[in-house]
Amino acid sequence: MARFSILLSAFLLLVVSCATAPVQEMSDARQSIEDAVAAGAEQHAPRALARARQLLRQAEIELEQGAYKAARADAERAKEAAIEAREFALETRHDRTRE
């Protein structure tokens, strides 16, 4: 019986963690996009930045629909795309200043 209680508790914890709104992930994605813009991604990495923004918009739609798991995944992907855009923009700016 104790084993069943432990398994049930673990299962409920998993379900609850997936069912909560991805507030932090959404915030992280927005901040990463702002950082990319500040690094010059609009000029140096427009496609990657557009992808990040598109993923964030999709996550916002999913959040409104209560699809928290999908929203969390897309917010995390948006953050990753924004980080790539920022890194590419910084590298491009650095390379151009060395020329």
XYZ file of C-alpha atoms in Angstrom:
99
model
C 0.000 0.000 0.000
C 2.844 2.399 0.810
C 4.392 1.722 -2.593
C 1.089 2.540 -4.293
C 0.878 5.822 -2.367
C 4.378 6.780 -3.445
C 3.641 5.970 -7.085
C 0.364 7.864 -6.964
C 2.071 10.883 -5.403
C 4.782 10.852 -8.060
C 2.196 10.584 -10.825
C 0.135 13.455 -9.420
C 3.227 15.614 -9.085
C 4.061 14.947 -12.719
C 0.535 15.772 -13.859
C 0.406 18.979 -11.830
C 3.794 20.158 -13.077
C 2.669 19.697 -16.685
C -0.692 21.350 -16.074
C 0.608 24.666 -14.760
C 0.949 27.696 -16.995
C 4.502 28.140 -18.306
C 4.893 31.645 -16.903
C 8.660 31.471 -16.410
C 9.288 29.924 -19.822
C 7.243 32.644 -21.532
C 9.134 35.337 -19.635
C 12.482 33.749 -20.494
C 11.560 33.628 -24.190
C 10.505 37.295 -24.209
C 13.716 38.327 -22.463
C 15.842 36.304 -24.881
C 14.126 37.981 -27.832
C 14.754 41.415 -26.302
C 18.416 40.472 -25.797
C 18.669 39.351 -29.426
C 17.203 42.634 -30.652
C 19.624 44.573 -28.448
C 22.501 42.585 -29.954
C 21.465 43.588 -33.470
C 19.596 40.467 -34.549
C 17.073 42.479 -36.571
C 19.897 43.435 -38.903
C 22.283 40.497 -38.590
C 19.985 37.504 -37.928
C 16.484 38.456 -39.095
C 15.368 34.918 -39.963
C 16.351 33.436 -36.622
C 14.745 36.351 -34.814
C 11.546 35.977 -36.857
C 11.473 32.279 -35.980
C 11.805 33.079 -32.274
C 8.993 35.609 -32.485
C 6.782 33.177 -34.399
C 7.336 30.462 -31.793
C 6.538 32.892 -28.989
C 3.306 33.948 -30.726
C 2.376 30.284 -31.093
C 3.126 29.700 -27.405
C 0.904 32.657 -26.481
C -1.977 31.206 -28.513
C -1.497 27.803 -26.897
C -1.375 29.413 -23.462
C -4.699 31.163 -24.104
C -6.193 27.824 -25.163
C -4.950 26.108 -22.014
C -2.501 23.908 -23.925
C 0.218 24.438 -21.343
C 2.476 21.584 -22.380
C 2.589 22.789 -25.998
C 2.990 26.403 -24.862
C 5.910 25.433 -22.638
C 7.619 23.547 -25.465
C 7.189 26.399 -27.946
C 8.333 28.991 -25.410
C 11.488 26.966 -24.803
C 12.053 26.661 -28.555
C 11.502 30.417 -28.922
C 14.130 31.068 -26.275
C 16.601 28.769 -28.040
C 15.957 30.465 -31.402
C 16.415 33.893 -29.828
C 19.687 32.834 -28.229
C 20.914 31.574 -31.604
C 19.889 34.869 -33.221
C 21.709 36.841 -30.533
C 24.873 34.761 -30.814
C 24.879 35.020 -34.613
C 24.337 38.782 -34.459
C 27.179 39.217 -31.989
C 29.520 37.063 -34.083
C 28.611 38.949 -37.242
C 29.127 42.314 -35.564
C 32.451 41.137 -34.160
C 33.625 39.864 -37.550
C 32.679 43.146 -39.247
C 34.578 45.234 -36.716
C 37.724 43.180 -37.348
C 37.627 43.828 -41.107
